[in-house]
Coordinates of C-alpha atoms and ligand atoms in Angstrom, one line a residue:
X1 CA -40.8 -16.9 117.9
X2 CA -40.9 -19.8 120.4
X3 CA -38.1 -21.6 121.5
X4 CA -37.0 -24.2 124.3
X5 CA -35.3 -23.1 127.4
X6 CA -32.9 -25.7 129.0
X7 CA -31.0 -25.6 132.3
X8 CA -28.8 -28.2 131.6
X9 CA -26.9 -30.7 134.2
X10 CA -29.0 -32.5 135.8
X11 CA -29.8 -36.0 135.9
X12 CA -32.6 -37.6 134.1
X13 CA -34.9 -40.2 136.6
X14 CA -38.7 -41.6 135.8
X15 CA -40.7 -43.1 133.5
X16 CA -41.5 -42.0 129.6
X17 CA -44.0 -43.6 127.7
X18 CA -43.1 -43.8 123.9
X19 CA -45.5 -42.8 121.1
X20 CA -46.4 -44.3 118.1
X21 CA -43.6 -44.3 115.0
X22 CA -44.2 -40.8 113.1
X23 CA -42.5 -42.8 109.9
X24 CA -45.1 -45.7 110.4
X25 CA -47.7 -43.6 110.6
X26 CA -47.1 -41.5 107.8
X27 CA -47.1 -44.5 105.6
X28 CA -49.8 -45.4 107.1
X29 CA -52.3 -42.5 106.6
X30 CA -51.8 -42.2 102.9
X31 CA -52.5 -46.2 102.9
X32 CA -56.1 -45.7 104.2
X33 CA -56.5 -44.5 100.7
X34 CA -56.4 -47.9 99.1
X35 CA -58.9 -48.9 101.3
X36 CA -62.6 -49.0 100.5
X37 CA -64.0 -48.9 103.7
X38 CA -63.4 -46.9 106.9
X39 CA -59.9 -47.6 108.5
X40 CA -59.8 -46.8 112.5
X41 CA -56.4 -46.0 113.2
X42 CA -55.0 -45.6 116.8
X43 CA -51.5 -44.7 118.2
X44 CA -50.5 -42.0 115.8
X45 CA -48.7 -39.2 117.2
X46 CA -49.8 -35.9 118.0
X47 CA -47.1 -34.3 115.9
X48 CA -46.8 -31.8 112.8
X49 CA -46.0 -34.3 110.2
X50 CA -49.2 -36.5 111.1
X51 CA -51.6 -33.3 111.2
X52 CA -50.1 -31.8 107.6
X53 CA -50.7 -35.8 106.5
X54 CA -54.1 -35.7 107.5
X55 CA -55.2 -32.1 105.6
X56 CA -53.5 -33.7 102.8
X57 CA -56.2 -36.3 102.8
X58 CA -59.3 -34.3 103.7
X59 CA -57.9 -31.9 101.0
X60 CA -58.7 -34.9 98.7
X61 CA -62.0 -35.3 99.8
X62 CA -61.3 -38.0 102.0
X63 CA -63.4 -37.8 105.6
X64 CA -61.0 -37.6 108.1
X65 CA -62.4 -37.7 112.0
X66 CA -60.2 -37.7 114.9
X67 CA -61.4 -39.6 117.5
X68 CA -59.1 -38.4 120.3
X69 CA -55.5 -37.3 120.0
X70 CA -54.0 -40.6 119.5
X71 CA -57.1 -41.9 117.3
X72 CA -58.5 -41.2 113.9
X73 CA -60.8 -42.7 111.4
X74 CA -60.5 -42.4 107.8
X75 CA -63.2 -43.1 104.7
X76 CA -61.4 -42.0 101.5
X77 CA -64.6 -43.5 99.5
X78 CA -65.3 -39.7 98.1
X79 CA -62.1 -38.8 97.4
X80 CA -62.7 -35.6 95.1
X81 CA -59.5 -35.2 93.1
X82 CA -56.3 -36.6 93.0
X83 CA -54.3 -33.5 93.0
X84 CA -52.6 -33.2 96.5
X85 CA -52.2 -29.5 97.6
X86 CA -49.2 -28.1 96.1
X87 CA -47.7 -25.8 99.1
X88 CA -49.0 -28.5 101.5
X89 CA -47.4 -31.6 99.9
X90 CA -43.9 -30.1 99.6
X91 CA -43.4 -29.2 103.4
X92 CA -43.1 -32.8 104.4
X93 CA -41.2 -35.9 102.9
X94 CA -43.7 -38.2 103.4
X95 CA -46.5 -36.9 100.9
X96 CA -44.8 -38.5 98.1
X97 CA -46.6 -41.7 99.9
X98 CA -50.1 -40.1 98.1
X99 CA -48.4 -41.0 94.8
X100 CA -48.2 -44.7 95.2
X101 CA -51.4 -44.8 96.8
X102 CA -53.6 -42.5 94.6
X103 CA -52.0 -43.9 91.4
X104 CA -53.1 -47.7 93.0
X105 CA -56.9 -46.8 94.0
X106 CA -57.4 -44.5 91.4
X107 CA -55.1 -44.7 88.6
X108 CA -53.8 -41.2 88.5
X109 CA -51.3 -38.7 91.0
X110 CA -50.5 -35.1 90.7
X111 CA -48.6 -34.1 94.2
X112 CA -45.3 -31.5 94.7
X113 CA -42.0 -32.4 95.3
X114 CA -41.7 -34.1 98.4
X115 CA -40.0 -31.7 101.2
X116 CA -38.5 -32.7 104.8
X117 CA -35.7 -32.6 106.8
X118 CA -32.6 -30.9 104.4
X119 CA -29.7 -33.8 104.3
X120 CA -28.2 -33.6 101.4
X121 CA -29.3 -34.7 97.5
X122 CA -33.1 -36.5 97.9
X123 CA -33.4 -38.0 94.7
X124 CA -37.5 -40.0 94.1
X125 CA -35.5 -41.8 90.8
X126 CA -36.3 -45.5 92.4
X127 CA -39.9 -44.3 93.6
X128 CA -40.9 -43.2 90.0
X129 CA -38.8 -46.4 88.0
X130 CA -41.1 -48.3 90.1
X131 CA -44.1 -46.8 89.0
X132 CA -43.5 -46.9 85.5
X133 CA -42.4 -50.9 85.6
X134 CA -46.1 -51.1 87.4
X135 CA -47.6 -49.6 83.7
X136 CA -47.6 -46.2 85.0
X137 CA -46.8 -42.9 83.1
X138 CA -44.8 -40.5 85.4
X139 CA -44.0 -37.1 84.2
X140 CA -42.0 -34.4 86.5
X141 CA -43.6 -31.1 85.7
X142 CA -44.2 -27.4 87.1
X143 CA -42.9 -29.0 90.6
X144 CA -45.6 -31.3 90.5
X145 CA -45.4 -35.1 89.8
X146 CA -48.1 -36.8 87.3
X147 CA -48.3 -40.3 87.5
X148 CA -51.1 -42.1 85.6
X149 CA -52.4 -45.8 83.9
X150 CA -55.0 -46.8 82.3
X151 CA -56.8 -49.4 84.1
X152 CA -55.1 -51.0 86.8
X153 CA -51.8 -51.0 87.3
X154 CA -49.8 -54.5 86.8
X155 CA -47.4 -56.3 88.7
X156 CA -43.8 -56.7 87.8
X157 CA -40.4 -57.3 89.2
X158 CA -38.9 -54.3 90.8
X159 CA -35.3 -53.9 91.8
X160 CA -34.5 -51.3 93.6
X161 CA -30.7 -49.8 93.0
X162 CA -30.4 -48.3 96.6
X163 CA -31.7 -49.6 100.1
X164 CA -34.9 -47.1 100.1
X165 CA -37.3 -47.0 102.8
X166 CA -39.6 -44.4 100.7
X167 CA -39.1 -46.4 97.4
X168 CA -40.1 -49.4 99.4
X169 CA -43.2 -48.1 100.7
X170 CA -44.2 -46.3 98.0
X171 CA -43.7 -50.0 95.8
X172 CA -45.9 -51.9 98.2
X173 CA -48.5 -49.0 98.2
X174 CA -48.6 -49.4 94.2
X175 CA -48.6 -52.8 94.2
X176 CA -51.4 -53.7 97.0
X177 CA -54.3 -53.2 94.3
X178 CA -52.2 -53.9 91.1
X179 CA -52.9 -57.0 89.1
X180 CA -50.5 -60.5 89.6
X181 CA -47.4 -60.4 91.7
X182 CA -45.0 -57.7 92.4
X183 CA -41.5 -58.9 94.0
X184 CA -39.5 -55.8 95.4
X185 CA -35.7 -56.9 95.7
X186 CA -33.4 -54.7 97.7
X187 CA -36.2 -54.1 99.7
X188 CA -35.4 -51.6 102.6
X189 CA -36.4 -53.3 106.1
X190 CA -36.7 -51.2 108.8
X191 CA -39.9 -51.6 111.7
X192 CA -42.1 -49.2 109.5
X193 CA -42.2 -51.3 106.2
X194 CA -43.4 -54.0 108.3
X195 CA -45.8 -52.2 110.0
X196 CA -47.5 -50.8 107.0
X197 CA -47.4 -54.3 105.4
X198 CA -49.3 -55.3 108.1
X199 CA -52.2 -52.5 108.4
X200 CA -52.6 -53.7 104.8
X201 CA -52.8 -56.9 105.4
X202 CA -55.4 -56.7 108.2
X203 CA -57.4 -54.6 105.4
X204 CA -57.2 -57.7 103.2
X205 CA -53.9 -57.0 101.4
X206 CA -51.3 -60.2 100.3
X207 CA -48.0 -58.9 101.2
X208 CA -45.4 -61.2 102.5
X209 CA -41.4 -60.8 103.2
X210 CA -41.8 -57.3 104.7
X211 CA -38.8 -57.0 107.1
X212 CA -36.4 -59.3 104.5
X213 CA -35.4 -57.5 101.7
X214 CA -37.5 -59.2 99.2
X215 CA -41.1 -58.4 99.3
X216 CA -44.5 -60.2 97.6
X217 CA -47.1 -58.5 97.1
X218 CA -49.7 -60.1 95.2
X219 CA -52.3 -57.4 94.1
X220 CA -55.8 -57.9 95.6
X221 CA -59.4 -56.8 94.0
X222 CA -60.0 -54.2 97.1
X223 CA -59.1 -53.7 100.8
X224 CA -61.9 -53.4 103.8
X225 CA -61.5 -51.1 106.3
X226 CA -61.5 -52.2 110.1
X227 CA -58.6 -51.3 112.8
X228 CA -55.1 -51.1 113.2
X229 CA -52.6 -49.8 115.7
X230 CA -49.3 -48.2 114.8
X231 CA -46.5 -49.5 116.2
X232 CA -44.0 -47.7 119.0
X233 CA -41.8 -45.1 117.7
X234 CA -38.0 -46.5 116.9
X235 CA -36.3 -43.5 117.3
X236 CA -38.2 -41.1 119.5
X237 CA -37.3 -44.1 122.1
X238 CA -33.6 -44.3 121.1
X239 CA -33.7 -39.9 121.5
X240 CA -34.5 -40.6 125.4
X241 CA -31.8 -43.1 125.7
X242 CA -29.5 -41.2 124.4
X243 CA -30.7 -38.2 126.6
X244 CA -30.5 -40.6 129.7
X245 CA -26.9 -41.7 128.7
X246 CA -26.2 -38.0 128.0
X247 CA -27.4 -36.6 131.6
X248 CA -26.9 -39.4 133.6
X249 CA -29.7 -41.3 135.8
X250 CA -31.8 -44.2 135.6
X251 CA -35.1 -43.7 133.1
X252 CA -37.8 -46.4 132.1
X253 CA -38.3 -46.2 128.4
X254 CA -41.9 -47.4 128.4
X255 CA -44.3 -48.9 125.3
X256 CA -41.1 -50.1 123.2
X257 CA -40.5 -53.1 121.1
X258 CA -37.2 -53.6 122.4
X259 CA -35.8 -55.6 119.4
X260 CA -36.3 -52.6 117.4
X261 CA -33.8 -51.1 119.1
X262 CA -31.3 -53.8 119.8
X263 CA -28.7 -51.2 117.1
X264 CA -29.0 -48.5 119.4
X265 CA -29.0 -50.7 122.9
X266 CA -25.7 -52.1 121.7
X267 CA -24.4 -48.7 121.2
X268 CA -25.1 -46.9 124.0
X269 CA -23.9 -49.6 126.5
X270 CA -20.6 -49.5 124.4
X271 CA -20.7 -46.0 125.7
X272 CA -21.0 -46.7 129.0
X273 CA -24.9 -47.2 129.6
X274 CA -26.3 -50.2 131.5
X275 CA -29.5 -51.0 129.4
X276 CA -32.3 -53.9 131.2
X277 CA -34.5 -54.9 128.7
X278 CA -38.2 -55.8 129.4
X279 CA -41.0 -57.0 127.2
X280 CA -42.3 -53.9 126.4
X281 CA -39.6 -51.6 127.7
X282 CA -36.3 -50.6 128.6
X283 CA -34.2 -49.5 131.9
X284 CA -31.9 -47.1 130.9
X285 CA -28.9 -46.3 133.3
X286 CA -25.9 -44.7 133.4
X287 CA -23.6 -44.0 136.4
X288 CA -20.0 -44.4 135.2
X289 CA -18.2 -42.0 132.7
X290 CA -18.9 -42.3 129.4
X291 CA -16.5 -44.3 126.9
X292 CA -15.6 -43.2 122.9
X293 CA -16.8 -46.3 120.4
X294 CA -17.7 -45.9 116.5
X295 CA -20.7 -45.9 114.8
X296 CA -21.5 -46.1 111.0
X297 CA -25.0 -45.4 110.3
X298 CA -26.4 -47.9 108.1
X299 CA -30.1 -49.7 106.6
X300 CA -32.1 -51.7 109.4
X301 CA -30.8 -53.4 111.2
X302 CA -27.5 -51.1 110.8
X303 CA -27.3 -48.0 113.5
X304 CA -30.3 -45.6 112.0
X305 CA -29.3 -42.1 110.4
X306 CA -32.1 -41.3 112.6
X307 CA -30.1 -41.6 115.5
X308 CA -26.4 -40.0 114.7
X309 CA -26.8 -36.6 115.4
X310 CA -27.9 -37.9 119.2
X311 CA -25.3 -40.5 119.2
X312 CA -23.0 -37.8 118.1
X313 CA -23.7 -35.7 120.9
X314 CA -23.3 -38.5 123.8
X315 CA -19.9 -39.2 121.9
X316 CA -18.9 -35.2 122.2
X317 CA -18.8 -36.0 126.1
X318 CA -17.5 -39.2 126.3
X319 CA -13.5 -39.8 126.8
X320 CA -11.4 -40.5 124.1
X321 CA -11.9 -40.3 120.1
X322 CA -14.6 -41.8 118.6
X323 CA -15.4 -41.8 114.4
X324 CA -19.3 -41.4 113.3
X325 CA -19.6 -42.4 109.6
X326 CA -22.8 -41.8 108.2
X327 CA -23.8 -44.5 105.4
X328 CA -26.9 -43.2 104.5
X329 CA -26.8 -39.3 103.9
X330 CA -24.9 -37.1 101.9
X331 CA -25.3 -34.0 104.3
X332 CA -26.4 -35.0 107.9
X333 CA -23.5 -33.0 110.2
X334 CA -25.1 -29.6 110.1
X335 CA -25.7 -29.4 113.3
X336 CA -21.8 -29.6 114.2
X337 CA -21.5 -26.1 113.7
X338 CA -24.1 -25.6 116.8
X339 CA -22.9 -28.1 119.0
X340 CA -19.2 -26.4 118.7
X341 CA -20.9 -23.1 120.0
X342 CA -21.6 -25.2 123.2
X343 CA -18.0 -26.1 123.5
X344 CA -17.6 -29.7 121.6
X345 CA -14.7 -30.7 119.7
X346 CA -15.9 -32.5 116.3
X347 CA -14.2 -32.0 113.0
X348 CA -16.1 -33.7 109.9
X349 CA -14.6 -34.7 107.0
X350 CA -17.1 -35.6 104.3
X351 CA -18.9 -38.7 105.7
X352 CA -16.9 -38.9 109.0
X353 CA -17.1 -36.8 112.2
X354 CA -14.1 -37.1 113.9
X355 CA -15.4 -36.8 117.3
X356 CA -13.2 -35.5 120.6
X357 CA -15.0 -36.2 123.8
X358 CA -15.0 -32.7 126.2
X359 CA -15.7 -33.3 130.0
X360 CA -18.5 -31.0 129.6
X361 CA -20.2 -28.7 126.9
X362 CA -21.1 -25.7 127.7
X363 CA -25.1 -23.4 127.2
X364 CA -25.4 -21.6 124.5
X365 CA -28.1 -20.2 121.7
X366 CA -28.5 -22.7 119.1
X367 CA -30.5 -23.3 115.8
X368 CA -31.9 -26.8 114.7
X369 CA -31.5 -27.4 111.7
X370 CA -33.8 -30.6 111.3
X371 CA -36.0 -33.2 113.4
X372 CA -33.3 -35.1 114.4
X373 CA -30.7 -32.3 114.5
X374 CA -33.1 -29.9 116.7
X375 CA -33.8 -33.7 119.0
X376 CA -29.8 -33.8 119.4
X377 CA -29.3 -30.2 120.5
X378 CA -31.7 -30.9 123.1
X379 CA -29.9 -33.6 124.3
X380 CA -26.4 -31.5 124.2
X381 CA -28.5 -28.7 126.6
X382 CA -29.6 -31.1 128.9
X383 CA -26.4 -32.7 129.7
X384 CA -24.6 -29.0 129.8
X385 CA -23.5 -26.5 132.2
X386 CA -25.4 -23.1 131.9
X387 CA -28.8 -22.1 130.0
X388 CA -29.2 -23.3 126.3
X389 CA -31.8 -21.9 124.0
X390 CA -32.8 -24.1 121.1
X391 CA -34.5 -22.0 118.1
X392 CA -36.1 -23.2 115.4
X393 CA -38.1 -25.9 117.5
X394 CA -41.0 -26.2 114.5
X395 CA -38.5 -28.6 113.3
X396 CA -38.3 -30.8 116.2
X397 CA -42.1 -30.7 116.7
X398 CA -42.8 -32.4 113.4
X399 CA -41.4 -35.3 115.0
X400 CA -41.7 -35.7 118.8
X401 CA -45.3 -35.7 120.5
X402 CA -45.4 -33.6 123.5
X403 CA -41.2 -33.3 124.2
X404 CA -41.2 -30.7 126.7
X405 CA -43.6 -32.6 129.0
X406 CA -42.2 -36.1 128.6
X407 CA -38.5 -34.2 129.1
X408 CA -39.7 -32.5 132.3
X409 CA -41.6 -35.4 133.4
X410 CA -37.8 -37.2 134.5
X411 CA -36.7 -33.9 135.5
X412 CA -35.2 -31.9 132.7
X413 CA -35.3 -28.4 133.4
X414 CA -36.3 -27.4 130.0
X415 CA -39.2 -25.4 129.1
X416 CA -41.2 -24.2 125.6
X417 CA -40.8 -19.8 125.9
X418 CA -42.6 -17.3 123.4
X419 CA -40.3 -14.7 122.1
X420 CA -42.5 -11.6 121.1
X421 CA -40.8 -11.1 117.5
X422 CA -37.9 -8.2 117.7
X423 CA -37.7 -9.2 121.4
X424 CA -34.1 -10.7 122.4
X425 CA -34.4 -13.5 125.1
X426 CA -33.1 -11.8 127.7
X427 CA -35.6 -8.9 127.4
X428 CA -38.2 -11.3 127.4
X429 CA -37.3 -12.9 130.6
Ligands
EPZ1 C1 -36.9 -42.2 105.3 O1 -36.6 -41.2 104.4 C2 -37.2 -41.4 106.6 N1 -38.3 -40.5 106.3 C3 -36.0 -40.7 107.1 O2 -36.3 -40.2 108.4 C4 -34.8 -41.6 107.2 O3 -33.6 -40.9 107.5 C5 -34.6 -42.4 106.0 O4 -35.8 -43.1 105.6 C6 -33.5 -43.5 106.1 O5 -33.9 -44.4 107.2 C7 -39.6 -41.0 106.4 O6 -39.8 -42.2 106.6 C8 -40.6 -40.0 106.1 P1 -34.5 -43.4 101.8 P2 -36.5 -41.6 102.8 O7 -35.3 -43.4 100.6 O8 -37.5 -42.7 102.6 C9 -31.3 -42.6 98.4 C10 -36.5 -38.6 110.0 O9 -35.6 -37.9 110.7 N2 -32.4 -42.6 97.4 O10 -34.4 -44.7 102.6 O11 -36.6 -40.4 102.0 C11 -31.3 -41.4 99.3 O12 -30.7 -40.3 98.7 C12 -36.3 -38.7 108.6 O13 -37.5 -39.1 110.6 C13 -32.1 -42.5 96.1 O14 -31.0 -42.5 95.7 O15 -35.0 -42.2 102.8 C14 -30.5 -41.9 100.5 O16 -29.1 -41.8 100.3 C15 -35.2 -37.9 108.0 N3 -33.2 -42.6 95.2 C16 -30.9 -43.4 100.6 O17 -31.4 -43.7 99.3 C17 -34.5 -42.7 95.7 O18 -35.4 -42.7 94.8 C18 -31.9 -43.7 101.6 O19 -33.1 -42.9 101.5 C19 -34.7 -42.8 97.0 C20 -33.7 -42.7 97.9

């Protein structure tokens, strides 16, 4: 077992370069499959999600070749099948991004049940009505989801009943090749959409309104491959703000596109933070005591669900009472439980986490219990007194490229420990 080991207390200072958006770039991968051609494709994260995403494509047949950590060129012109790799495909969310894409390029999809982070009821109802209005059959069977057409797929009107950043994506990857005009309403229209709409677009695609919530996308005859880099990661920067805010200090959040985070800026300085914002980055810091506000997570450019359970931990030290509704998840305070082992005072009921700001929280063991949840309890041992030990860290990796070394690089005392199995911590030591 391997954990992280935090000393918590101590003020964050330095520099942290962000890296590029995991949810771009697994959008993006599975897009290189609509493309005849070989797609170059830099910034993409070193992270779990992005390697499972790419085995998922060479398991197809595509030819996958990194080109250095941050770099990798994909030819999907000999794709083999179109069966994804059942036990593969269902260990992230994201492969359900093969289904839009295959059943566009090739006319047919057979992939698992998506899996991911566990937050409550994930229906794929407004992924699947999409496909069928684009001509397609779709059939849940066995675990496994067949989608086919015969011919091309053709463009329709699509409404989408729910603000769906998957549905979205998975629309536009239909539609790119389909033939006539697809319009998404209730389009979704958060950094990522936009940034797949424009690696497709710079591969010859006709998308426009990505980032509005109605989206054309006129179907195209094929796509050429050539270049793209993924844009920085929304979230992953808004986890170190909230870990600067947490701790205390002064930290540059480098390679950002500050408007993406103007939700989260606004935030935090409600909390107490004093946030400078640069082209391409953002000062983050905070000196005074932290101050209770409310947040109510929400669709772009609401306050991300991404982002609560590390909001909700900078609330759990801040004075006063401050309410977190979550607007997009059923399910998303299971970490509570663990942050109340380090001494916070948070009581949720249903949607709402009624949230008591402590003058300190305290080390402890701790579980995560997802990406964001595992990033959050992080954040919690940083800022505490004592030694906290985070388990379950395979979570957190899925989603943050090298966290441990960014974290240590402004001086968290945290650091990534093996556990022989059967071995308790302190035995290890
Ligand atoms: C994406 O999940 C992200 N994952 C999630 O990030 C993020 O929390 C979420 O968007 C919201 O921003 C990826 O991009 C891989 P949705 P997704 O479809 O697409 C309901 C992280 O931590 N819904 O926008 O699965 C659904 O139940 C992860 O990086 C339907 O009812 O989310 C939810 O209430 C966790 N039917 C709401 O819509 C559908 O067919 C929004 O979900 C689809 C969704």
């Amino acid at each position: 077992m391997t954990k992280y080991v935090i000393d918590g207390g101590y003020g964050l200072s330095g520099e942290v370069t962000i890296s590029g958006a995991k949810n771009a770039a697994v959008a993006i991968i599975p897009a290189a499959l609509l493309v005849d051609g070989t797609c170059r494709i830099e910034n993409v994260p070193e992270i779990r999600d992005v390697t499972l995403m790419l085995d998922l494509l060479r398991n197809l047949g595509a030819d996958v070749r990194l080109i250095n950590r941050n770099c990798v060129e994909i030819n999907a012109s000999k794709i083999r099948t179109t069966k994804a790799d059942y036990d593969m495909a269902r260990m992230i969310r994201a492969s359900y991004y093969l289904i839009g894409a295959l059943l566009g390029r090739f006319g047919s999809a057979q992939v698992s049940l998506p899996g991911g982070c566990n937050l409550g009821d994930r229906p794929i109802d407004q992924h699947t009505k999409a496909f069928k209005l684009l001509g397609a059959n779709v059939d849940v069977q066995n675990g496994y989801v067949f989608a086919d057409c015969v011919g091309r797929l053709r463009a329709a009107p699509v409404y989408l009943d729910v603000v769906s950043v998957g549905a979205t994506i998975n629309t536009v990857l239909a539609a790119v090749l389909a033939d006539g005009l697809t319009v998404i309403e209730n389009a979704a229209k958060e950094p990522h959409i936009v940034d797949l709409a424009n690696f497709l677009n710079s591969m010859g695609a006709n998308i426009s309104g990505a980032g509005t919530d109605v989206i054309k996308v006129r179907g195209v005859k094929r796509l050429e491959g050539g270049a793209y880099t993924i844009i920085p990661d929304q979230i992953e920067a808004g986890t170190y703000m909230a870990a600067a805010c947490a701790c205390g200090g002064e930290v540059l959040i480098k390679n950002v596109i500050p408007k993406h985070l103007d939700c989260i800026t606004a935030k935090l300085a409600e909390m107490g933070a004093e946030i400078t914002e640069y082209d391409d980055a953002l000062l983050v810091k905070r000196t005074a005591p932290l101050s209770k506000t409310n947040i109510k997570t929400l669709p772009y450019p609401g306050f991300p669900t991404d982002m609560q359970p590390q909001a909700t931990v900078v609330l759990s030290i801040a004075e006063g009472m401050s309410l977190v509704t979550e607007g997009v998840w059923d399910n998303r305070y299971r970490y509570v439980e663990e942050l109340r082992r380090m001494g916070a005072k948070i009581q949720v009921d249903g949607k709402t986490a009624i949230v008591e700001g402590v003058e300190r929280l305290m080390g402890a063991p701790v579980r995560a219990c997802d990406l964001r949840a595992g990033a959050a309890l992080v954040i919690a041992g940083l800022a505490a007194s004592g030694t906290t030990e985070v388990e379950d860290i395979s979570h957190i990796e899925r989603g943050y490229e090298h966290i441990v070394e960014k974290l240590q690089a402004i001086g968290a005392h945290i650091r990534r420990v093996d556990v022989p199995d059967g071995t308790t911590f302190a035995k290890a030591q």
